[in-house]
């Protein structure tokens, strides 16, 4: 186990090195660089120095001098020390901005994750127990519709129905207009209210996969010999399902859920952007579109780490939950 | 349990019933007729697939969507980016009318009255003075009425000292003698209480100052009046005309003469209409009517406007000389009146509600929504198929090589797969999209680039699947058998290995198509995918970024979203059914 972990971690570092290099090169290809835009803006002010001079000065102060390889080496040497520099758009250290916004994303994804589990697992089990029944078809169709719905469409529909036609929620943002005047509990409730539509959106588009995964695994378990044995012994159907079968579908489900935990921190870029929730996704979207290299680099590397972490957790959990599997 | 056994009984029964309808051989020999009919694997898969209701529904959806996009696009009478125009009546400002409260100056012939003098004059009027000085010239103000002043330069001719009813005249040094006629005229004017008189064809003006008075020649410079004159056809009206007309208007006279003509005056409360020989000649009025455009206003029109406005009417009908009747609306804003005409203008027929010509209305550019949905379907489906083809090409080649050769080749290729998987897709698309935006890549080329990028990012899962399958097949008996029987390598791969991978590949491709269509729609929705003038379902929904469109014109964006949902659902149903048919053990 220890050996496996060390090997995987070393491998992850190599992968991260290549991933960050690719991302950095693509980002340096961005022709509409933030620095150029800023220099142009500054040069148009009264009494400003000429554009070229400003550009050179800004390039130096943003650490963009030299070619791409030099820039990458500089970025990497700082990143290893945990210094990701100052965000250009937000004009504060990248990690500080990250700390400000990550909890919105986590709250949103976390609540949606809980809802997914609550909805998907019972429904998946139900549809497996009554295979080819109406309920089964309904669940399958529902799950497939969820998978087939584009996030932006369901978000727009929800806004149209609940914000515009019914007027129950605000269209955008995490806080209402009167947020400052509210008591601390009121402020919390206000934010909760603004999270309802994004959470519903996230849940609807991602519940389908878990539902179908549960169903497939439950079907497999129900067709296995030990279930037949349990039934043959005359156990009640409820006991067979809830005790013998359920325990065994926990293995794949825990593995899947474990591997999705890191992605809770990744932020849902589209959903956050559509509802303007100031989480990591929306913040990164704004940084991306404005060419903020330090923040984007940090975000993309962060996502890559989460992906690697997810597969690692899945592998470990698989070994932990199912003793038949050996990690290496 | 009981439900299952019931179902099985039913199945058996149904099979029996079906068999009864078939011809049953009575032959006892073990000939062809008696052999058990075995379906080929392909037919078995097809049979299972066609039995699956959801898969059939999916197939029907896909056939419908394909016909909608490709055949529909051919049948529709409109083009993809054909803009529809409509004629509509819009209100345009035509003229303004306002009460005039400023003095307007009319210079006497050959005289100049600078604007600084005008400002000084207003000061003098407000202070009740009768003379003012501007630019070393002394002007005298001659009040005719509250709103009418003559400005004149007086050059003294003589001084008069009146003592005990007797006047003694002293001529000014420069301007010579004082004639008897002048003296008599002066006496007469003083006796009548007038301040001007005429003698020997020259006008004189008397300025009194206690016992002394000065007789001056009056040199008229300008007329200052708050009345506005409008003349027919831009004729300039003379000083004398204006002076006499206004005097007559103030006196409510019915005629006056100026410049040797006699004019008729029809005076109202605020406005007087002046005719010459029965024809409209000019209008004198407290109100100014100005055109908004460059077009000059005709006298009858001004007259009509004034009559309507002063009668507090909200609209007026005016028939021009040509006989064209135009409707004008009158809007009041403080002391200003706006005369707006309804004019026919050609406009883009945007956001038209669904109607006979446009079954789904038109969008913000005045294009037919239904037609754009059809062409959008073509592009969305095309991007899906091209991207999935690229994915499969990369996935099969890389996964196949890794799985078949194994060892260090496998290790290296799988690390490449790991790296590509770790690159976050969405941020990458946004960066690439903005790079394409910057270089202003042609929208058509952009579509191909989009296919390439979507394909190049999404191949790793396919490579992994192919590698896994090939690894497991390599260990199975049939592959050992091919090796043992000495079949050559290329045949082993293409005849025995690849066909076994294909079922999974088809399922993954079908499901992946749906994902690509969603991805493309999302990018187009964010404005970095397919660009105008090409339609895609995503960029049709893009219009909801304007809240006004989202609120009021549901018919623009809801159908597009619905089509994406239905199409992707169709692909998922079919993929699901295929998986079920290929591998019945998986049971969906």
PDB file of C-alpha atoms in Angstrom, chain B residues 278-503:
ATOM      1  CA  UNK B 278     -56.016  87.305 -51.419  1.00  0.00           C
ATOM      2  CA  UNK B 279     -52.956  85.004 -51.240  1.00  0.00           C
ATOM      3  CA  UNK B 280     -51.280  83.901 -48.021  1.00  0.00           C
ATOM      4  CA  UNK B 281     -48.221  86.031 -47.603  1.00  0.00           C
ATOM      5  CA  UNK B 282     -46.943  85.783 -44.015  1.00  0.00           C
ATOM      6  CA  UNK B 283     -47.830  84.862 -40.486  1.00  0.00           C
ATOM      7  CA  UNK B 284     -47.126  86.922 -37.435  1.00  0.00           C
ATOM      8  CA  UNK B 285     -47.320  85.042 -34.230  1.00  0.00           C
ATOM      9  CA  UNK B 286     -46.198  84.753 -30.640  1.00  0.00           C
ATOM     10  CA  UNK B 287     -45.262  81.146 -31.408  1.00  0.00           C
ATOM     11  CA  UNK B 288     -42.343  79.834 -33.419  1.00  0.00           C
ATOM     12  CA  UNK B 289     -42.810  76.768 -35.595  1.00  0.00           C
ATOM     13  CA  UNK B 290     -39.550  75.175 -36.668  1.00  0.00           C
ATOM     14  CA  UNK B 291     -38.995  72.105 -38.805  1.00  0.00           C
ATOM     15  CA  UNK B 292     -36.994  69.236 -37.180  1.00  0.00           C
ATOM     16  CA  UNK B 293     -35.514  68.098 -40.443  1.00  0.00           C
ATOM     17  CA  UNK B 294     -34.084  70.248 -43.202  1.00  0.00           C
ATOM     18  CA  UNK B 295     -37.385  70.498 -45.009  1.00  0.00           C
ATOM     19  CA  UNK B 296     -38.927  73.978 -44.922  1.00  0.00           C
ATOM     20  CA  UNK B 297     -42.450  74.264 -43.640  1.00  0.00           C
ATOM     21  CA  UNK B 298     -45.130  75.735 -45.854  1.00  0.00           C
ATOM     22  CA  UNK B 299     -47.249  78.636 -44.652  1.00  0.00           C
ATOM     23  CA  UNK B 300     -50.539  76.730 -44.697  1.00  0.00           C
ATOM     24  CA  UNK B 301     -48.929  73.963 -42.675  1.00  0.00           C
ATOM     25  CA  UNK B 302     -47.666  76.395 -40.053  1.00  0.00           C
ATOM     26  CA  UNK B 303     -51.103  77.899 -39.939  1.00  0.00           C
ATOM     27  CA  UNK B 304     -52.697  74.506 -39.496  1.00  0.00           C
ATOM     28  CA  UNK B 305     -50.235  73.571 -36.735  1.00  0.00           C
ATOM     29  CA  UNK B 306     -50.879  76.804 -34.868  1.00  0.00           C
ATOM     30  CA  UNK B 307     -54.619  76.442 -35.107  1.00  0.00           C
ATOM     31  CA  UNK B 308     -54.503  72.823 -33.889  1.00  0.00           C
ATOM     32  CA  UNK B 309     -52.089  73.469 -31.055  1.00  0.00           C
ATOM     33  CA  UNK B 310     -53.932  76.522 -29.810  1.00  0.00           C
ATOM     34  CA  UNK B 311     -57.179  74.581 -29.954  1.00  0.00           C
ATOM     35  CA  UNK B 312     -55.516  71.964 -27.687  1.00  0.00           C
ATOM     36  CA  UNK B 313     -55.974  69.191 -30.172  1.00  0.00           C
ATOM     37  CA  UNK B 314     -54.019  65.945 -29.720  1.00  0.00           C
ATOM     38  CA  UNK B 315     -53.643  65.248 -33.382  1.00  0.00           C
ATOM     39  CA  UNK B 316     -54.184  66.923 -36.706  1.00  0.00           C
ATOM     40  CA  UNK B 317     -54.766  65.972 -40.268  1.00  0.00           C
ATOM     41  CA  UNK B 318     -53.036  68.037 -42.894  1.00  0.00           C
ATOM     42  CA  UNK B 319     -53.587  67.842 -46.591  1.00  0.00           C
ATOM     43  CA  UNK B 320     -50.722  69.204 -48.612  1.00  0.00           C
ATOM     44  CA  UNK B 321     -51.105  70.884 -52.019  1.00  0.00           C
ATOM     45  CA  UNK B 322     -50.502  67.603 -53.757  1.00  0.00           C
ATOM     46  CA  UNK B 323     -53.561  66.183 -51.995  1.00  0.00           C
ATOM     47  CA  UNK B 324     -51.645  63.771 -49.746  1.00  0.00           C
ATOM     48  CA  UNK B 325     -53.201  63.681 -46.337  1.00  0.00           C
ATOM     49  CA  UNK B 326     -50.875  63.049 -43.417  1.00  0.00           C
ATOM     50  CA  UNK B 327     -51.747  62.365 -39.827  1.00  0.00           C
ATOM     51  CA  UNK B 328     -49.764  64.208 -37.202  1.00  0.00           C
ATOM     52  CA  UNK B 329     -49.679  63.677 -33.492  1.00  0.00           C
ATOM     53  CA  UNK B 330     -49.194  66.636 -31.205  1.00  0.00           C
ATOM     54  CA  UNK B 331     -47.310  66.078 -27.976  1.00  0.00           C
ATOM     55  CA  UNK B 332     -47.033  68.704 -25.289  1.00  0.00           C
ATOM     56  CA  UNK B 333     -43.920  68.956 -23.241  1.00  0.00           C
ATOM     57  CA  UNK B 334     -43.896  72.016 -21.027  1.00  0.00           C
ATOM     58  CA  UNK B 335     -44.113  75.011 -23.339  1.00  0.00           C
ATOM     59  CA  UNK B 336     -42.907  73.006 -26.281  1.00  0.00           C
ATOM     60  CA  UNK B 337     -45.153  71.213 -28.698  1.00  0.00           C
ATOM     61  CA  UNK B 338     -43.878  68.337 -30.785  1.00  0.00           C
ATOM     62  CA  UNK B 339     -45.599  67.614 -34.051  1.00  0.00           C
ATOM     63  CA  UNK B 340     -44.837  64.013 -34.941  1.00  0.00           C
ATOM     64  CA  UNK B 341     -45.818  62.399 -38.166  1.00  0.00           C
ATOM     65  CA  UNK B 342     -46.456  58.724 -38.693  1.00  0.00           C
ATOM     66  CA  UNK B 343     -44.180  57.588 -41.459  1.00  0.00           C
ATOM     67  CA  UNK B 344     -43.900  54.242 -43.177  1.00  0.00           C
ATOM     68  CA  UNK B 345     -40.406  52.806 -42.757  1.00  0.00           C
ATOM     69  CA  UNK B 346     -38.831  49.470 -43.639  1.00  0.00           C
ATOM     70  CA  UNK B 347     -37.592  47.626 -40.585  1.00  0.00           C
ATOM     71  CA  UNK B 348     -36.133  44.208 -39.776  1.00  0.00           C
ATOM     72  CA  UNK B 349     -39.040  41.954 -38.908  1.00  0.00           C
ATOM     73  CA  UNK B 350     -37.467  40.939 -35.606  1.00  0.00           C
ATOM     74  CA  UNK B 351     -39.122  38.947 -32.847  1.00  0.00           C
ATOM     75  CA  UNK B 352     -42.269  38.406 -34.848  1.00  0.00           C
ATOM     76  CA  UNK B 353     -44.619  36.071 -33.029  1.00  0.00           C
ATOM     77  CA  UNK B 354     -45.306  32.725 -34.676  1.00  0.00           C
ATOM     78  CA  UNK B 355     -47.539  33.333 -37.688  1.00  0.00           C
ATOM     79  CA  UNK B 356     -48.416  31.803 -41.038  1.00  0.00           C
ATOM     80  CA  UNK B 357     -45.294  33.002 -42.828  1.00  0.00           C
ATOM     81  CA  UNK B 358     -42.985  32.100 -39.927  1.00  0.00           C
ATOM     82  CA  UNK B 359     -44.299  29.097 -38.025  1.00  0.00           C
ATOM     83  CA  UNK B 360     -41.946  29.746 -35.134  1.00  0.00           C
ATOM     84  CA  UNK B 361     -41.622  33.483 -35.501  1.00  0.00           C
ATOM     85  CA  UNK B 362     -38.432  35.370 -36.215  1.00  0.00           C
ATOM     86  CA  UNK B 363     -35.383  36.022 -34.081  1.00  0.00           C
ATOM     87  CA  UNK B 364     -33.579  39.211 -33.114  1.00  0.00           C
ATOM     88  CA  UNK B 365     -32.050  39.558 -36.582  1.00  0.00           C
ATOM     89  CA  UNK B 366     -35.358  39.125 -38.374  1.00  0.00           C
ATOM     90  CA  UNK B 367     -34.501  35.600 -39.483  1.00  0.00           C
ATOM     91  CA  UNK B 368     -36.960  32.720 -39.569  1.00  0.00           C
ATOM     92  CA  UNK B 369     -36.512  30.677 -36.363  1.00  0.00           C
ATOM     93  CA  UNK B 370     -37.755  27.406 -37.865  1.00  0.00           C
ATOM     94  CA  UNK B 371     -35.306  27.619 -40.773  1.00  0.00           C
ATOM     95  CA  UNK B 372     -32.450  28.444 -38.444  1.00  0.00           C
ATOM     96  CA  UNK B 373     -33.368  25.510 -36.241  1.00  0.00           C
ATOM     97  CA  UNK B 374     -33.130  23.231 -39.283  1.00  0.00           C
ATOM     98  CA  UNK B 375     -29.746  24.560 -40.366  1.00  0.00           C
ATOM     99  CA  UNK B 376     -28.618  24.623 -36.732  1.00  0.00           C
ATOM    100  CA  UNK B 377     -29.496  20.935 -36.504  1.00  0.00           C
ATOM    101  CA  UNK B 378     -27.307  20.222 -39.509  1.00  0.00           C
ATOM    102  CA  UNK B 379     -24.339  21.953 -37.919  1.00  0.00           C
ATOM    103  CA  UNK B 380     -24.868  20.431 -34.481  1.00  0.00           C
ATOM    104  CA  UNK B 381     -25.181  16.908 -35.910  1.00  0.00           C
ATOM    105  CA  UNK B 382     -22.292  17.442 -38.304  1.00  0.00           C
ATOM    106  CA  UNK B 383     -20.001  18.665 -35.522  1.00  0.00           C
ATOM    107  CA  UNK B 384     -21.078  15.696 -33.407  1.00  0.00           C
ATOM    108  CA  UNK B 385     -20.249  13.160 -36.102  1.00  0.00           C
ATOM    109  CA  UNK B 386     -16.951  14.691 -37.172  1.00  0.00           C
ATOM    110  CA  UNK B 387     -15.748  15.104 -33.594  1.00  0.00           C
ATOM    111  CA  UNK B 388     -16.720  11.572 -32.633  1.00  0.00           C
ATOM    112  CA  UNK B 389     -14.930  10.260 -35.744  1.00  0.00           C
ATOM    113  CA  UNK B 390     -11.759  12.051 -34.647  1.00  0.00           C
ATOM    114  CA  UNK B 391     -12.183  10.717 -31.115  1.00  0.00           C
ATOM    115  CA  UNK B 392     -12.591   7.148 -32.363  1.00  0.00           C
ATOM    116  CA  UNK B 393      -9.641   7.441 -34.718  1.00  0.00           C
ATOM    117  CA  UNK B 394      -7.327   8.631 -31.941  1.00  0.00           C
ATOM    118  CA  UNK B 395      -8.832   6.368 -29.308  1.00  0.00           C
ATOM    119  CA  UNK B 396      -8.652   3.196 -31.362  1.00  0.00           C
ATOM    120  CA  UNK B 397      -5.160   3.813 -32.717  1.00  0.00           C
ATOM    121  CA  UNK B 398      -3.599   4.818 -29.398  1.00  0.00           C
ATOM    122  CA  UNK B 399      -5.598   2.408 -27.251  1.00  0.00           C
ATOM    123  CA  UNK B 400      -5.068  -0.388 -29.746  1.00  0.00           C
ATOM    124  CA  UNK B 401      -1.309   0.101 -29.962  1.00  0.00           C
ATOM    125  CA  UNK B 402      -1.019   0.337 -26.181  1.00  0.00           C
ATOM    126  CA  UNK B 403      -3.126  -2.741 -25.589  1.00  0.00           C
ATOM    127  CA  UNK B 404      -1.637  -4.913 -28.292  1.00  0.00           C
ATOM    128  CA  UNK B 405       2.039  -4.194 -27.810  1.00  0.00           C
ATOM    129  CA  UNK B 406       1.939  -3.688 -24.049  1.00  0.00           C
ATOM    130  CA  UNK B 407       5.172  -3.207 -22.080  1.00  0.00           C
ATOM    131  CA  UNK B 408       6.855   0.212 -22.272  1.00  0.00           C
ATOM    132  CA  UNK B 409       4.758   1.337 -25.233  1.00  0.00           C
ATOM    133  CA  UNK B 410       1.656   0.802 -23.146  1.00  0.00           C
ATOM    134  CA  UNK B 411       3.155   2.654 -20.187  1.00  0.00           C
ATOM    135  CA  UNK B 412       4.135   5.681 -22.260  1.00  0.00           C
ATOM    136  CA  UNK B 413       0.852   5.896 -24.132  1.00  0.00           C
ATOM    137  CA  UNK B 414      -1.182   5.549 -20.963  1.00  0.00           C
ATOM    138  CA  UNK B 415       0.763   8.375 -19.339  1.00  0.00           C
ATOM    139  CA  UNK B 416      -0.083  10.500 -22.372  1.00  0.00           C
ATOM    140  CA  UNK B 417      -3.714   9.557 -21.836  1.00  0.00           C
ATOM    141  CA  UNK B 418      -3.415  10.562 -18.164  1.00  0.00           C
ATOM    142  CA  UNK B 419      -1.986  13.942 -19.121  1.00  0.00           C
ATOM    143  CA  UNK B 420      -4.759  14.650 -21.631  1.00  0.00           C
ATOM    144  CA  UNK B 421      -7.411  13.577 -19.128  1.00  0.00           C
ATOM    145  CA  UNK B 422      -5.972  15.984 -16.559  1.00  0.00           C
ATOM    146  CA  UNK B 423      -6.233  19.024 -18.833  1.00  0.00           C
ATOM    147  CA  UNK B 424      -9.436  20.775 -17.743  1.00  0.00           C
ATOM    148  CA  UNK B 425     -11.638  20.841 -20.836  1.00  0.00           C
ATOM    149  CA  UNK B 426     -13.963  23.792 -20.213  1.00  0.00           C
ATOM    150  CA  UNK B 427     -11.279  26.393 -19.391  1.00  0.00           C
ATOM    151  CA  UNK B 428      -9.294  25.146 -22.379  1.00  0.00           C
ATOM    152  CA  UNK B 429     -12.262  25.625 -24.707  1.00  0.00           C
ATOM    153  CA  UNK B 430     -12.714  29.154 -23.397  1.00  0.00           C
ATOM    154  CA  UNK B 431      -9.054  30.005 -23.995  1.00  0.00           C
ATOM    155  CA  UNK B 432      -9.074  28.485 -27.484  1.00  0.00           C
ATOM    156  CA  UNK B 433     -12.366  30.231 -28.223  1.00  0.00           C
ATOM    157  CA  UNK B 434     -10.931  33.608 -27.317  1.00  0.00           C
ATOM    158  CA  UNK B 435      -7.816  32.912 -29.404  1.00  0.00           C
ATOM    159  CA  UNK B 436     -10.093  32.220 -32.379  1.00  0.00           C
ATOM    160  CA  UNK B 437     -12.069  35.356 -31.581  1.00  0.00           C
ATOM    161  CA  UNK B 438      -8.911  37.448 -31.642  1.00  0.00           C
ATOM    162  CA  UNK B 439      -7.769  36.200 -35.020  1.00  0.00           C
ATOM    163  CA  UNK B 440     -11.326  36.673 -36.313  1.00  0.00           C
ATOM    164  CA  UNK B 441     -11.305  33.285 -37.933  1.00  0.00           C
ATOM    165  CA  UNK B 442     -13.867  32.829 -40.684  1.00  0.00           C
ATOM    166  CA  UNK B 443     -17.036  31.311 -39.161  1.00  0.00           C
ATOM    167  CA  UNK B 444     -16.941  28.354 -41.561  1.00  0.00           C
ATOM    168  CA  UNK B 445     -13.338  27.435 -40.728  1.00  0.00           C
ATOM    169  CA  UNK B 446     -14.202  27.952 -37.090  1.00  0.00           C
ATOM    170  CA  UNK B 447     -16.748  25.153 -37.274  1.00  0.00           C
ATOM    171  CA  UNK B 448     -14.068  22.708 -38.492  1.00  0.00           C
ATOM    172  CA  UNK B 449     -11.645  23.868 -35.822  1.00  0.00           C
ATOM    173  CA  UNK B 450     -14.333  23.345 -33.207  1.00  0.00           C
ATOM    174  CA  UNK B 451     -14.799  19.738 -34.389  1.00  0.00           C
ATOM    175  CA  UNK B 452     -11.057  19.158 -34.206  1.00  0.00           C
ATOM    176  CA  UNK B 453     -10.703  20.608 -30.710  1.00  0.00           C
ATOM    177  CA  UNK B 454     -13.694  18.702 -29.336  1.00  0.00           C
ATOM    178  CA  UNK B 455     -12.326  15.497 -30.850  1.00  0.00           C
ATOM    179  CA  UNK B 456      -8.761  16.042 -29.649  1.00  0.00           C
ATOM    180  CA  UNK B 457      -9.758  16.647 -26.040  1.00  0.00           C
ATOM    181  CA  UNK B 458     -12.223  13.799 -25.619  1.00  0.00           C
ATOM    182  CA  UNK B 459     -10.439  10.735 -27.017  1.00  0.00           C
ATOM    183  CA  UNK B 460      -8.748   9.396 -23.812  1.00  0.00           C
ATOM    184  CA  UNK B 461     -11.784   7.488 -22.446  1.00  0.00           C
ATOM    185  CA  UNK B 462     -12.098   5.649 -25.770  1.00  0.00           C
ATOM    186  CA  UNK B 463      -8.394   4.836 -25.775  1.00  0.00           C
ATOM    187  CA  UNK B 464      -8.676   3.465 -22.250  1.00  0.00           C
ATOM    188  CA  UNK B 465     -11.690   1.349 -23.134  1.00  0.00           C
ATOM    189  CA  UNK B 466     -10.071  -0.065 -26.284  1.00  0.00           C
ATOM    190  CA  UNK B 467      -6.847  -0.822 -24.448  1.00  0.00           C
ATOM    191  CA  UNK B 468      -8.697  -2.562 -21.615  1.00  0.00           C
ATOM    192  CA  UNK B 469     -10.721  -4.685 -23.991  1.00  0.00           C
ATOM    193  CA  UNK B 470      -7.753  -5.674 -26.104  1.00  0.00           C
ATOM    194  CA  UNK B 471      -5.747  -6.539 -22.993  1.00  0.00           C
ATOM    195  CA  UNK B 472      -8.507  -8.833 -21.782  1.00  0.00           C
ATOM    196  CA  UNK B 473      -9.127 -10.411 -25.221  1.00  0.00           C
ATOM    197  CA  UNK B 474      -5.433 -11.121 -25.647  1.00  0.00           C
ATOM    198  CA  UNK B 475      -5.583 -13.426 -22.662  1.00  0.00           C
ATOM    199  CA  UNK B 476      -8.695 -15.275 -23.830  1.00  0.00           C
ATOM    200  CA  UNK B 477      -8.687 -18.686 -25.441  1.00  0.00           C
ATOM    201  CA  UNK B 478      -9.744 -17.612 -28.922  1.00  0.00           C
ATOM    202  CA  UNK B 479      -6.702 -15.414 -29.252  1.00  0.00           C
ATOM    203  CA  UNK B 480      -4.456 -18.182 -27.977  1.00  0.00           C
ATOM    204  CA  UNK B 481      -6.085 -20.364 -30.613  1.00  0.00           C
ATOM    205  CA  UNK B 482      -5.351 -17.882 -33.406  1.00  0.00           C
ATOM    206  CA  UNK B 483      -1.769 -17.833 -32.256  1.00  0.00           C
ATOM    207  CA  UNK B 484      -1.604 -21.620 -32.103  1.00  0.00           C
ATOM    208  CA  UNK B 485      -3.079 -22.039 -35.575  1.00  0.00           C
ATOM    209  CA  UNK B 486      -0.465 -19.652 -36.917  1.00  0.00           C
ATOM    210  CA  UNK B 487      -2.750 -16.989 -38.336  1.00  0.00           C
ATOM    211  CA  UNK B 488      -0.698 -13.984 -39.348  1.00  0.00           C
ATOM    212  CA  UNK B 489      -0.627 -10.925 -37.094  1.00  0.00           C
ATOM    213  CA  UNK B 490      -2.563  -8.461 -39.266  1.00  0.00           C
ATOM    214  CA  UNK B 491      -5.366 -10.989 -39.702  1.00  0.00           C
ATOM    215  CA  UNK B 492      -5.366 -11.730 -35.991  1.00  0.00           C
ATOM    216  CA  UNK B 493      -5.842  -8.036 -35.247  1.00  0.00           C
ATOM    217  CA  UNK B 494      -8.352  -7.095 -37.915  1.00  0.00           C
ATOM    218  CA  UNK B 495     -10.345 -10.290 -38.125  1.00  0.00           C
ATOM    219  CA  UNK B 496     -10.425 -11.436 -34.527  1.00  0.00           C
ATOM    220  CA  UNK B 497      -9.518  -8.616 -32.182  1.00  0.00           C
ATOM    221  CA  UNK B 498     -11.107  -5.481 -33.661  1.00  0.00           C
ATOM    222  CA  UNK B 499     -14.563  -6.995 -34.322  1.00  0.00           C
ATOM    223  CA  UNK B 500     -14.823  -7.829 -30.642  1.00  0.00           C
ATOM    224  CA  UNK B 501     -14.089  -4.246 -29.660  1.00  0.00           C
ATOM    225  CA  UNK B 502     -16.617  -2.765 -32.061  1.00  0.00           C
ATOM    226  CA  UNK B 503     -19.794  -3.335 -30.022  1.00  0.00           C
TER     227      UNK B 503
END
